[in-house]
Each structure stands twice: as structure tokens, then as C-alpha cells.
């Protein structure tokens, strides 16, 4: 078994503006760096053995801050936990996106579906869990994975059979979502808002 704590990256200026980032590589702002330090302080109460991250700058910088605070070594980049690609919707304000497309499940030219995101993220988490089990001591390995709101939302939706997150629930910057992974299985343990 592997314990996976997925942390959403810290705030960016586009988050603040409520602008869809998707695969656009936007850096953290100062609040985002503080979000990462707050997440690290919260995670310090639990033992973690490694840290993995999306290669996008906002996640990578969050992971580097957390790693430095917890002494975890360099974060391992995992391309398949990058944010959902929103195609023509990238760069739009959320209000513009909703007006143009009607909702998060709409078909948008060039965009991934939530199911597509969940599929690639599940494969990535399975690979992370397998990698950590190869290095594991007799106790469960615990790793931190810095990802994105769309990725975390798609995984929660998948493992809950579509019952979570509830309508209106937000995956806030700096929040942590703990999963348990074993061969062929991923289970949501808890969600914690760190800010």
C-alpha cells in the first residue's frame, strides 16, 4: 500500500483573476508561495518519503518549496499529472468559459475530458505507487504529489463514482487530498483545506 497526498499548487495571478490556465505555464505569485509554505507546515506532522510533481511551473515551484521545508530531495517530474488541457478555453475567464460552453463537462475544441484526465492521472499514480513500493520499507510508503485542481477533481470524481466533489465544492490552492493506492485500487481517505 502507498499513501498519496495530492496537494494542489499554490495560487497564481490567473487563479486570482479566475482565468483558466490548463497547460499554460503560469508561475506562482507571492500568495502561492505562502500557500506552499503553509502546505509544507501542515504536511510536516506526517512522515513522507518522496515528492512528485507536475512539470508545470506553478506545481513544480510548489513542490520545490514543500520539498525544501520537509527535506525530501528533488521533486520527481511526472508529465501525466499536468493540468487538464482546455483547448480553446485556455486563457478565458471562468465566467466567459461558462457562458461559451455551459459547463466543465462540455466538449471544447482541443480540450481533454475529465475522464481523459482521470485516465492519465490514474496511470501516473499507479506508476508512482509501484515505484515507491519497490523502495518501501515494511511500512506503507507515503509520498506527496503536487498536482492541479482539474487533476485532483477528476480523481476524486473517479474514485467516488461521481458523487464527489459535490456541485460548488472547490479544490482550493494549497489543499491536500489523501489517497491510498494498492495494486489496481485507489481510495480517497480525506481532504483537508490547508489555508
mmCIF file of the C-alpha atoms, coordinates in Angstrom:
data_MODEL
# 
_entry.id   MODEL 
# 
loop_
_atom_site.group_PDB 
_atom_site.id 
_atom_site.type_symbol 
_atom_site.label_atom_id 
_atom_site.label_alt_id 
_atom_site.label_comp_id 
_atom_site.label_asym_id 
_atom_site.label_entity_id 
_atom_site.label_seq_id 
_atom_site.pdbx_PDB_ins_code 
_atom_site.Cartn_x 
_atom_site.Cartn_y 
_atom_site.Cartn_z 
_atom_site.occupancy 
_atom_site.B_iso_or_equiv 
_atom_site.pdbx_formal_charge 
_atom_site.auth_seq_id 
_atom_site.auth_comp_id 
_atom_site.auth_asym_id 
_atom_site.auth_atom_id 
_atom_site.pdbx_PDB_model_num 
ATOM 1   C CA . UNK A 1 1   ? 0.000   0.000  0.000   1.00 0.00 ? 1   UNK A CA 1 
ATOM 2   C CA . UNK A 1 2   ? 1.140   3.550  -0.735  1.00 0.00 ? 2   UNK A CA 1 
ATOM 3   C CA . UNK A 1 3   ? -0.274  6.698  0.827   1.00 0.00 ? 3   UNK A CA 1 
ATOM 4   C CA . UNK A 1 4   ? -0.501  9.506  -1.726  1.00 0.00 ? 4   UNK A CA 1 
ATOM 5   C CA . UNK A 1 5   ? -1.102  13.053 -0.555  1.00 0.00 ? 5   UNK A CA 1 
ATOM 6   C CA . UNK A 1 6   ? -2.111  15.159 -3.550  1.00 0.00 ? 6   UNK A CA 1 
ATOM 7   C CA . UNK A 1 7   ? -1.582  18.862 -2.980  1.00 0.00 ? 7   UNK A CA 1 
ATOM 8   C CA . UNK A 1 8   ? -2.956  21.492 -5.321  1.00 0.00 ? 8   UNK A CA 1 
ATOM 9   C CA . UNK A 1 9   ? -0.300  24.016 -6.308  1.00 0.00 ? 9   UNK A CA 1 
ATOM 10  C CA . UNK A 1 10  ? -0.273  27.485 -4.740  1.00 0.00 ? 10  UNK A CA 1 
ATOM 11  C CA . UNK A 1 11  ? -2.076  30.487 -6.147  1.00 0.00 ? 11  UNK A CA 1 
ATOM 12  C CA . UNK A 1 12  ? -1.133  32.188 -9.425  1.00 0.00 ? 12  UNK A CA 1 
ATOM 13  C CA . UNK A 1 13  ? -2.263  35.532 -10.784 1.00 0.00 ? 13  UNK A CA 1 
ATOM 14  C CA . UNK A 1 14  ? -4.538  33.630 -13.176 1.00 0.00 ? 14  UNK A CA 1 
ATOM 15  C CA . UNK A 1 15  ? -6.159  31.816 -10.228 1.00 0.00 ? 15  UNK A CA 1 
ATOM 16  C CA . UNK A 1 16  ? -6.738  35.200 -8.626  1.00 0.00 ? 16  UNK A CA 1 
ATOM 17  C CA . UNK A 1 17  ? -8.330  36.502 -11.842 1.00 0.00 ? 17  UNK A CA 1 
ATOM 18  C CA . UNK A 1 18  ? -10.395 33.276 -12.178 1.00 0.00 ? 18  UNK A CA 1 
ATOM 19  C CA . UNK A 1 19  ? -8.761  32.612 -15.558 1.00 0.00 ? 19  UNK A CA 1 
ATOM 20  C CA . UNK A 1 20  ? -8.429  29.081 -16.950 1.00 0.00 ? 20  UNK A CA 1 
ATOM 21  C CA . UNK A 1 21  ? -4.762  28.050 -17.003 1.00 0.00 ? 21  UNK A CA 1 
ATOM 22  C CA . UNK A 1 22  ? -4.865  24.491 -18.279 1.00 0.00 ? 22  UNK A CA 1 
ATOM 23  C CA . UNK A 1 23  ? -1.498  23.668 -19.814 1.00 0.00 ? 23  UNK A CA 1 
ATOM 24  C CA . UNK A 1 24  ? -0.438  27.341 -19.946 1.00 0.00 ? 24  UNK A CA 1 
ATOM 25  C CA . UNK A 1 25  ? 2.695   27.602 -17.809 1.00 0.00 ? 25  UNK A CA 1 
ATOM 26  C CA . UNK A 1 26  ? 1.931   30.312 -15.219 1.00 0.00 ? 26  UNK A CA 1 
ATOM 27  C CA . UNK A 1 27  ? 4.213   30.886 -12.180 1.00 0.00 ? 27  UNK A CA 1 
ATOM 28  C CA . UNK A 1 28  ? 3.138   31.206 -8.561  1.00 0.00 ? 28  UNK A CA 1 
ATOM 29  C CA . UNK A 1 29  ? 2.517   34.641 -7.109  1.00 0.00 ? 29  UNK A CA 1 
ATOM 30  C CA . UNK A 1 30  ? 3.601   35.595 -3.572  1.00 0.00 ? 30  UNK A CA 1 
ATOM 31  C CA . UNK A 1 31  ? 0.356   34.251 -2.110  1.00 0.00 ? 31  UNK A CA 1 
ATOM 32  C CA . UNK A 1 32  ? 1.043   30.983 -3.944  1.00 0.00 ? 32  UNK A CA 1 
ATOM 33  C CA . UNK A 1 33  ? 4.476   30.727 -2.370  1.00 0.00 ? 33  UNK A CA 1 
ATOM 34  C CA . UNK A 1 34  ? 2.866   31.289 1.034   1.00 0.00 ? 34  UNK A CA 1 
ATOM 35  C CA . UNK A 1 35  ? 0.283   28.581 0.160   1.00 0.00 ? 35  UNK A CA 1 
ATOM 36  C CA . UNK A 1 36  ? 3.171   26.174 -0.484  1.00 0.00 ? 36  UNK A CA 1 
ATOM 37  C CA . UNK A 1 37  ? 4.852   27.023 2.839   1.00 0.00 ? 37  UNK A CA 1 
ATOM 38  C CA . UNK A 1 38  ? 1.518   26.562 4.653   1.00 0.00 ? 38  UNK A CA 1 
ATOM 39  C CA . UNK A 1 39  ? 1.024   23.192 2.959   1.00 0.00 ? 39  UNK A CA 1 
ATOM 40  C CA . UNK A 1 40  ? 4.544   22.160 3.970   1.00 0.00 ? 40  UNK A CA 1 
ATOM 41  C CA . UNK A 1 41  ? 3.881   23.154 7.588   1.00 0.00 ? 41  UNK A CA 1 
ATOM 42  C CA . UNK A 1 42  ? 0.695   21.067 7.611   1.00 0.00 ? 42  UNK A CA 1 
ATOM 43  C CA . UNK A 1 43  ? 2.424   18.090 5.975   1.00 0.00 ? 43  UNK A CA 1 
ATOM 44  C CA . UNK A 1 44  ? 5.314   18.272 8.469   1.00 0.00 ? 44  UNK A CA 1 
ATOM 45  C CA . UNK A 1 45  ? 3.195   16.405 11.007  1.00 0.00 ? 45  UNK A CA 1 
ATOM 46  C CA . UNK A 1 46  ? 3.361   13.235 8.895   1.00 0.00 ? 46  UNK A CA 1 
ATOM 47  C CA . UNK A 1 47  ? 6.301   11.266 7.516   1.00 0.00 ? 47  UNK A CA 1 
ATOM 48  C CA . UNK A 1 48  ? 6.734   11.447 3.742   1.00 0.00 ? 48  UNK A CA 1 
ATOM 49  C CA . UNK A 1 49  ? 9.380   9.603  1.772   1.00 0.00 ? 49  UNK A CA 1 
ATOM 50  C CA . UNK A 1 50  ? 9.371   11.335 -1.627  1.00 0.00 ? 50  UNK A CA 1 
ATOM 51  C CA . UNK A 1 51  ? 7.741   14.103 -3.631  1.00 0.00 ? 51  UNK A CA 1 
ATOM 52  C CA . UNK A 1 52  ? 6.465   14.050 -7.209  1.00 0.00 ? 52  UNK A CA 1 
ATOM 53  C CA . UNK A 1 53  ? 5.121   16.924 -9.275  1.00 0.00 ? 53  UNK A CA 1 
ATOM 54  C CA . UNK A 1 54  ? 3.558   18.039 -12.494 1.00 0.00 ? 54  UNK A CA 1 
ATOM 55  C CA . UNK A 1 55  ? 6.195   19.658 -14.720 1.00 0.00 ? 55  UNK A CA 1 
ATOM 56  C CA . UNK A 1 56  ? 4.180   22.896 -14.987 1.00 0.00 ? 56  UNK A CA 1 
ATOM 57  C CA . UNK A 1 57  ? 5.971   25.772 -13.234 1.00 0.00 ? 57  UNK A CA 1 
ATOM 58  C CA . UNK A 1 58  ? 3.246   26.515 -10.655 1.00 0.00 ? 58  UNK A CA 1 
ATOM 59  C CA . UNK A 1 59  ? 3.238   22.898 -9.445  1.00 0.00 ? 59  UNK A CA 1 
ATOM 60  C CA . UNK A 1 60  ? 6.991   22.458 -9.708  1.00 0.00 ? 60  UNK A CA 1 
ATOM 61  C CA . UNK A 1 61  ? 7.663   25.584 -7.638  1.00 0.00 ? 61  UNK A CA 1 
ATOM 62  C CA . UNK A 1 62  ? 5.118   24.470 -5.028  1.00 0.00 ? 62  UNK A CA 1 
ATOM 63  C CA . UNK A 1 63  ? 6.825   21.066 -4.855  1.00 0.00 ? 63  UNK A CA 1 
ATOM 64  C CA . UNK A 1 64  ? 10.268  22.636 -4.524  1.00 0.00 ? 64  UNK A CA 1 
ATOM 65  C CA . UNK A 1 65  ? 9.107   24.769 -1.582  1.00 0.00 ? 65  UNK A CA 1 
ATOM 66  C CA . UNK A 1 66  ? 7.448   21.785 0.123   1.00 0.00 ? 66  UNK A CA 1 
ATOM 67  C CA . UNK A 1 67  ? 10.476  19.593 -0.552  1.00 0.00 ? 67  UNK A CA 1 
ATOM 68  C CA . UNK A 1 68  ? 12.890  22.142 0.911   1.00 0.00 ? 68  UNK A CA 1 
ATOM 69  C CA . UNK A 1 69  ? 10.749  22.536 4.033   1.00 0.00 ? 69  UNK A CA 1 
ATOM 70  C CA . UNK A 1 70  ? 10.379  18.764 4.547   1.00 0.00 ? 70  UNK A CA 1 
ATOM 71  C CA . UNK A 1 71  ? 13.858  17.682 3.395   1.00 0.00 ? 71  UNK A CA 1 
ATOM 72  C CA . UNK A 1 72  ? 12.532  15.363 0.699   1.00 0.00 ? 72  UNK A CA 1 
ATOM 73  C CA . UNK A 1 73  ? 15.117  15.898 -2.034  1.00 0.00 ? 73  UNK A CA 1 
ATOM 74  C CA . UNK A 1 74  ? 14.423  16.997 -5.580  1.00 0.00 ? 74  UNK A CA 1 
ATOM 75  C CA . UNK A 1 75  ? 10.829  16.526 -6.768  1.00 0.00 ? 75  UNK A CA 1 
ATOM 76  C CA . UNK A 1 76  ? 10.379  13.907 -9.494  1.00 0.00 ? 76  UNK A CA 1 
ATOM 77  C CA . UNK A 1 77  ? 8.621   15.337 -12.575 1.00 0.00 ? 77  UNK A CA 1 
ATOM 78  C CA . UNK A 1 78  ? 5.611   13.336 -13.783 1.00 0.00 ? 78  UNK A CA 1 
ATOM 79  C CA . UNK A 1 79  ? 4.186   14.690 -17.072 1.00 0.00 ? 79  UNK A CA 1 
ATOM 80  C CA . UNK A 1 80  ? 0.863   12.846 -16.764 1.00 0.00 ? 80  UNK A CA 1 
ATOM 81  C CA . UNK A 1 81  ? -0.212  14.733 -13.642 1.00 0.00 ? 81  UNK A CA 1 
ATOM 82  C CA . UNK A 1 82  ? -0.152  18.054 -15.514 1.00 0.00 ? 82  UNK A CA 1 
ATOM 83  C CA . UNK A 1 83  ? -3.339  20.097 -15.574 1.00 0.00 ? 83  UNK A CA 1 
ATOM 84  C CA . UNK A 1 84  ? -6.253  19.353 -17.875 1.00 0.00 ? 84  UNK A CA 1 
ATOM 85  C CA . UNK A 1 85  ? -5.784  20.800 -21.338 1.00 0.00 ? 85  UNK A CA 1 
ATOM 86  C CA . UNK A 1 86  ? -8.661  23.184 -22.014 1.00 0.00 ? 86  UNK A CA 1 
ATOM 87  C CA . UNK A 1 87  ? -8.016  23.732 -25.735 1.00 0.00 ? 87  UNK A CA 1 
ATOM 88  C CA . UNK A 1 88  ? -9.808  26.844 -26.968 1.00 0.00 ? 88  UNK A CA 1 
ATOM 89  C CA . UNK A 1 89  ? -10.904 27.556 -23.389 1.00 0.00 ? 89  UNK A CA 1 
ATOM 90  C CA . UNK A 1 90  ? -7.394  28.235 -22.091 1.00 0.00 ? 90  UNK A CA 1 
ATOM 91  C CA . UNK A 1 91  ? -6.860  31.818 -21.024 1.00 0.00 ? 91  UNK A CA 1 
ATOM 92  C CA . UNK A 1 92  ? -10.583 32.555 -20.760 1.00 0.00 ? 92  UNK A CA 1 
ATOM 93  C CA . UNK A 1 93  ? -12.132 33.856 -17.575 1.00 0.00 ? 93  UNK A CA 1 
ATOM 94  C CA . UNK A 1 94  ? -14.233 31.149 -15.903 1.00 0.00 ? 94  UNK A CA 1 
ATOM 95  C CA . UNK A 1 95  ? -17.346 33.291 -16.446 1.00 0.00 ? 95  UNK A CA 1 
ATOM 96  C CA . UNK A 1 96  ? -16.552 33.570 -20.188 1.00 0.00 ? 96  UNK A CA 1 
ATOM 97  C CA . UNK A 1 97  ? -15.918 29.831 -20.387 1.00 0.00 ? 97  UNK A CA 1 
ATOM 98  C CA . UNK A 1 98  ? -19.218 29.000 -18.690 1.00 0.00 ? 98  UNK A CA 1 
ATOM 99  C CA . UNK A 1 99  ? -21.082 31.389 -20.960 1.00 0.00 ? 99  UNK A CA 1 
ATOM 100 C CA . UNK A 1 100 ? -19.428 29.993 -24.085 1.00 0.00 ? 100 UNK A CA 1 
ATOM 101 C CA . UNK A 1 101 ? -19.514 26.280 -23.235 1.00 0.00 ? 101 UNK A CA 1 
ATOM 102 C CA . UNK A 1 102 ? -22.106 25.871 -20.475 1.00 0.00 ? 102 UNK A CA 1 
ATOM 103 C CA . UNK A 1 103 ? -20.079 23.802 -18.003 1.00 0.00 ? 103 UNK A CA 1 
ATOM 104 C CA . UNK A 1 104 ? -16.963 21.809 -17.168 1.00 0.00 ? 104 UNK A CA 1 
ATOM 105 C CA . UNK A 1 105 ? -18.207 18.673 -18.946 1.00 0.00 ? 105 UNK A CA 1 
ATOM 106 C CA . UNK A 1 106 ? -18.820 20.450 -22.270 1.00 0.00 ? 106 UNK A CA 1 
ATOM 107 C CA . UNK A 1 107 ? -16.965 19.391 -25.384 1.00 0.00 ? 107 UNK A CA 1 
ATOM 108 C CA . UNK A 1 108 ? -14.469 22.148 -26.134 1.00 0.00 ? 108 UNK A CA 1 
ATOM 109 C CA . UNK A 1 109 ? -12.297 22.004 -29.262 1.00 0.00 ? 109 UNK A CA 1 
ATOM 110 C CA . UNK A 1 110 ? -8.815  20.825 -28.307 1.00 0.00 ? 110 UNK A CA 1 
ATOM 111 C CA . UNK A 1 111 ? -9.742  20.116 -24.669 1.00 0.00 ? 111 UNK A CA 1 
ATOM 112 C CA . UNK A 1 112 ? -9.414  16.917 -22.682 1.00 0.00 ? 112 UNK A CA 1 
ATOM 113 C CA . UNK A 1 113 ? -12.439 15.473 -20.952 1.00 0.00 ? 113 UNK A CA 1 
ATOM 114 C CA . UNK A 1 114 ? -12.375 14.905 -17.187 1.00 0.00 ? 114 UNK A CA 1 
ATOM 115 C CA . UNK A 1 115 ? -12.353 11.194 -17.995 1.00 0.00 ? 115 UNK A CA 1 
ATOM 116 C CA . UNK A 1 116 ? -9.245  11.601 -20.161 1.00 0.00 ? 116 UNK A CA 1 
ATOM 117 C CA . UNK A 1 117 ? -7.529  13.465 -17.331 1.00 0.00 ? 117 UNK A CA 1 
ATOM 118 C CA . UNK A 1 118 ? -8.513  10.805 -14.777 1.00 0.00 ? 118 UNK A CA 1 
ATOM 119 C CA . UNK A 1 119 ? -7.226  8.010  -17.029 1.00 0.00 ? 119 UNK A CA 1 
ATOM 120 C CA . UNK A 1 120 ? -3.765  9.523  -17.484 1.00 0.00 ? 120 UNK A CA 1 
ATOM 121 C CA . UNK A 1 121 ? -3.554  10.620 -13.827 1.00 0.00 ? 121 UNK A CA 1 
ATOM 122 C CA . UNK A 1 122 ? -4.538  7.142  -12.617 1.00 0.00 ? 122 UNK A CA 1 
ATOM 123 C CA . UNK A 1 123 ? -1.788  5.600  -14.765 1.00 0.00 ? 123 UNK A CA 1 
ATOM 124 C CA . UNK A 1 124 ? 0.692   8.125  -13.349 1.00 0.00 ? 124 UNK A CA 1 
ATOM 125 C CA . UNK A 1 125 ? -0.340  7.472  -9.738  1.00 0.00 ? 125 UNK A CA 1 
ATOM 126 C CA . UNK A 1 126 ? -0.110  3.727  -10.327 1.00 0.00 ? 126 UNK A CA 1 
ATOM 127 C CA . UNK A 1 127 ? 3.448   4.196  -11.611 1.00 0.00 ? 127 UNK A CA 1 
ATOM 128 C CA . UNK A 1 128 ? 4.299   6.397  -8.604  1.00 0.00 ? 128 UNK A CA 1 
ATOM 129 C CA . UNK A 1 129 ? 2.879   3.789  -6.210  1.00 0.00 ? 129 UNK A CA 1 
ATOM 130 C CA . UNK A 1 130 ? 4.758   0.955  -7.937  1.00 0.00 ? 130 UNK A CA 1 
ATOM 131 C CA . UNK A 1 131 ? 7.982   2.977  -7.798  1.00 0.00 ? 131 UNK A CA 1 
ATOM 132 C CA . UNK A 1 132 ? 7.515   3.739  -4.101  1.00 0.00 ? 132 UNK A CA 1 
ATOM 133 C CA . UNK A 1 133 ? 6.636   0.115  -3.260  1.00 0.00 ? 133 UNK A CA 1 
ATOM 134 C CA . UNK A 1 134 ? 9.933   -1.005 -4.843  1.00 0.00 ? 134 UNK A CA 1 
ATOM 135 C CA . UNK A 1 135 ? 11.766  1.297  -2.410  1.00 0.00 ? 135 UNK A CA 1 
ATOM 136 C CA . UNK A 1 136 ? 9.417   0.787  0.528   1.00 0.00 ? 136 UNK A CA 1 
ATOM 137 C CA . UNK A 1 137 ? 10.271  -0.420 3.980   1.00 0.00 ? 137 UNK A CA 1 
ATOM 138 C CA . UNK A 1 138 ? 7.838   -2.894 5.576   1.00 0.00 ? 138 UNK A CA 1 
ATOM 139 C CA . UNK A 1 139 ? 5.526   0.029  6.468   1.00 0.00 ? 139 UNK A CA 1 
ATOM 140 C CA . UNK A 1 140 ? 3.429   1.846  3.892   1.00 0.00 ? 140 UNK A CA 1 
ATOM 141 C CA . UNK A 1 141 ? 5.319   4.378  1.805   1.00 0.00 ? 141 UNK A CA 1 
ATOM 142 C CA . UNK A 1 142 ? 3.941   7.907  1.970   1.00 0.00 ? 142 UNK A CA 1 
ATOM 143 C CA . UNK A 1 143 ? 4.541   10.341 -0.876  1.00 0.00 ? 143 UNK A CA 1 
ATOM 144 C CA . UNK A 1 144 ? 3.463   13.872 -1.742  1.00 0.00 ? 144 UNK A CA 1 
ATOM 145 C CA . UNK A 1 145 ? 2.215   14.573 -5.274  1.00 0.00 ? 145 UNK A CA 1 
ATOM 146 C CA . UNK A 1 146 ? 1.814   18.219 -6.301  1.00 0.00 ? 146 UNK A CA 1 
ATOM 147 C CA . UNK A 1 147 ? -0.837  18.497 -8.983  1.00 0.00 ? 147 UNK A CA 1 
ATOM 148 C CA . UNK A 1 148 ? -3.646  20.716 -10.235 1.00 0.00 ? 148 UNK A CA 1 
ATOM 149 C CA . UNK A 1 149 ? -7.285  21.347 -9.439  1.00 0.00 ? 149 UNK A CA 1 
ATOM 150 C CA . UNK A 1 150 ? -8.583  19.642 -12.588 1.00 0.00 ? 150 UNK A CA 1 
ATOM 151 C CA . UNK A 1 151 ? -6.454  16.553 -11.979 1.00 0.00 ? 151 UNK A CA 1 
ATOM 152 C CA . UNK A 1 152 ? -7.470  16.243 -8.339  1.00 0.00 ? 152 UNK A CA 1 
ATOM 153 C CA . UNK A 1 153 ? -11.134 16.879 -9.199  1.00 0.00 ? 153 UNK A CA 1 
ATOM 154 C CA . UNK A 1 154 ? -11.080 14.175 -11.881 1.00 0.00 ? 154 UNK A CA 1 
ATOM 155 C CA . UNK A 1 155 ? -9.520  11.648 -9.486  1.00 0.00 ? 155 UNK A CA 1 
ATOM 156 C CA . UNK A 1 156 ? -11.994 12.390 -6.689  1.00 0.00 ? 156 UNK A CA 1 
ATOM 157 C CA . UNK A 1 157 ? -14.844 12.111 -9.212  1.00 0.00 ? 157 UNK A CA 1 
ATOM 158 C CA . UNK A 1 158 ? -13.481 8.774  -10.442 1.00 0.00 ? 158 UNK A CA 1 
ATOM 159 C CA . UNK A 1 159 ? -12.892 7.128  -7.065  1.00 0.00 ? 159 UNK A CA 1 
ATOM 160 C CA . UNK A 1 160 ? -16.219 8.344  -5.647  1.00 0.00 ? 160 UNK A CA 1 
ATOM 161 C CA . UNK A 1 161 ? -18.222 7.063  -8.597  1.00 0.00 ? 161 UNK A CA 1 
ATOM 162 C CA . UNK A 1 162 ? -19.227 10.624 -9.486  1.00 0.00 ? 162 UNK A CA 1 
ATOM 163 C CA . UNK A 1 163 ? -20.612 11.568 -6.054  1.00 0.00 ? 163 UNK A CA 1 
ATOM 164 C CA . UNK A 1 164 ? -17.700 13.880 -5.137  1.00 0.00 ? 164 UNK A CA 1 
ATOM 165 C CA . UNK A 1 165 ? -16.754 16.622 -5.315  1.00 0.00 ? 165 UNK A CA 1 
ATOM 166 C CA . UNK A 1 166 ? -20.248 17.994 -4.825  1.00 0.00 ? 166 UNK A CA 1 
ATOM 167 C CA . UNK A 1 167 ? -21.538 20.815 -7.014  1.00 0.00 ? 167 UNK A CA 1 
ATOM 168 C CA . UNK A 1 168 ? -19.942 24.024 -5.779  1.00 0.00 ? 168 UNK A CA 1 
ATOM 169 C CA . UNK A 1 169 ? -17.055 22.269 -3.977  1.00 0.00 ? 169 UNK A CA 1 
ATOM 170 C CA . UNK A 1 170 ? -13.743 23.884 -4.826  1.00 0.00 ? 170 UNK A CA 1 
ATOM 171 C CA . UNK A 1 171 ? -10.313 22.321 -4.925  1.00 0.00 ? 171 UNK A CA 1 
ATOM 172 C CA . UNK A 1 172 ? -8.549  25.305 -3.368  1.00 0.00 ? 172 UNK A CA 1 
ATOM 173 C CA . UNK A 1 173 ? -4.915  26.248 -3.806  1.00 0.00 ? 173 UNK A CA 1 
ATOM 174 C CA . UNK A 1 174 ? -2.811  24.524 -1.176  1.00 0.00 ? 174 UNK A CA 1 
ATOM 175 C CA . UNK A 1 175 ? -5.444  21.925 -0.279  1.00 0.00 ? 175 UNK A CA 1 
ATOM 176 C CA . UNK A 1 176 ? -4.413  18.323 0.413   1.00 0.00 ? 176 UNK A CA 1 
ATOM 177 C CA . UNK A 1 177 ? -6.269  15.184 -0.627  1.00 0.00 ? 177 UNK A CA 1 
ATOM 178 C CA . UNK A 1 178 ? -5.073  11.868 0.773   1.00 0.00 ? 178 UNK A CA 1 
ATOM 179 C CA . UNK A 1 179 ? -5.472  8.648  -1.179  1.00 0.00 ? 179 UNK A CA 1 
ATOM 180 C CA . UNK A 1 180 ? -4.472  5.064  -0.547  1.00 0.00 ? 180 UNK A CA 1 
ATOM 181 C CA . UNK A 1 181 ? -3.105  3.123  -3.507  1.00 0.00 ? 181 UNK A CA 1 
ATOM 182 C CA . UNK A 1 182 ? -2.606  -0.588 -3.788  1.00 0.00 ? 182 UNK A CA 1 
ATOM 183 C CA . UNK A 1 183 ? -2.355  -2.705 -6.938  1.00 0.00 ? 183 UNK A CA 1 
ATOM 184 C CA . UNK A 1 184 ? -5.401  -1.944 -9.086  1.00 0.00 ? 184 UNK A CA 1 
ATOM 185 C CA . UNK A 1 185 ? -7.083  0.255  -6.442  1.00 0.00 ? 185 UNK A CA 1 
ATOM 186 C CA . UNK A 1 186 ? -7.186  3.916  -5.455  1.00 0.00 ? 186 UNK A CA 1 
ATOM 187 C CA . UNK A 1 187 ? -9.255  5.088  -2.488  1.00 0.00 ? 187 UNK A CA 1 
ATOM 188 C CA . UNK A 1 188 ? -9.893  8.604  -1.164  1.00 0.00 ? 188 UNK A CA 1 
ATOM 189 C CA . UNK A 1 189 ? -9.090  8.824  2.549   1.00 0.00 ? 189 UNK A CA 1 
ATOM 190 C CA . UNK A 1 190 ? -9.643  12.517 3.316   1.00 0.00 ? 190 UNK A CA 1 
ATOM 191 C CA . UNK A 1 191 ? -9.494  16.066 2.045   1.00 0.00 ? 191 UNK A CA 1 
ATOM 192 C CA . UNK A 1 192 ? -8.021  18.908 4.055   1.00 0.00 ? 192 UNK A CA 1 
ATOM 193 C CA . UNK A 1 193 ? -8.095  22.585 3.284   1.00 0.00 ? 193 UNK A CA 1 
ATOM 194 C CA . UNK A 1 194 ? -4.710  23.857 4.393   1.00 0.00 ? 194 UNK A CA 1 
ATOM 195 C CA . UNK A 1 195 ? -5.296  27.598 4.162   1.00 0.00 ? 195 UNK A CA 1 
# 
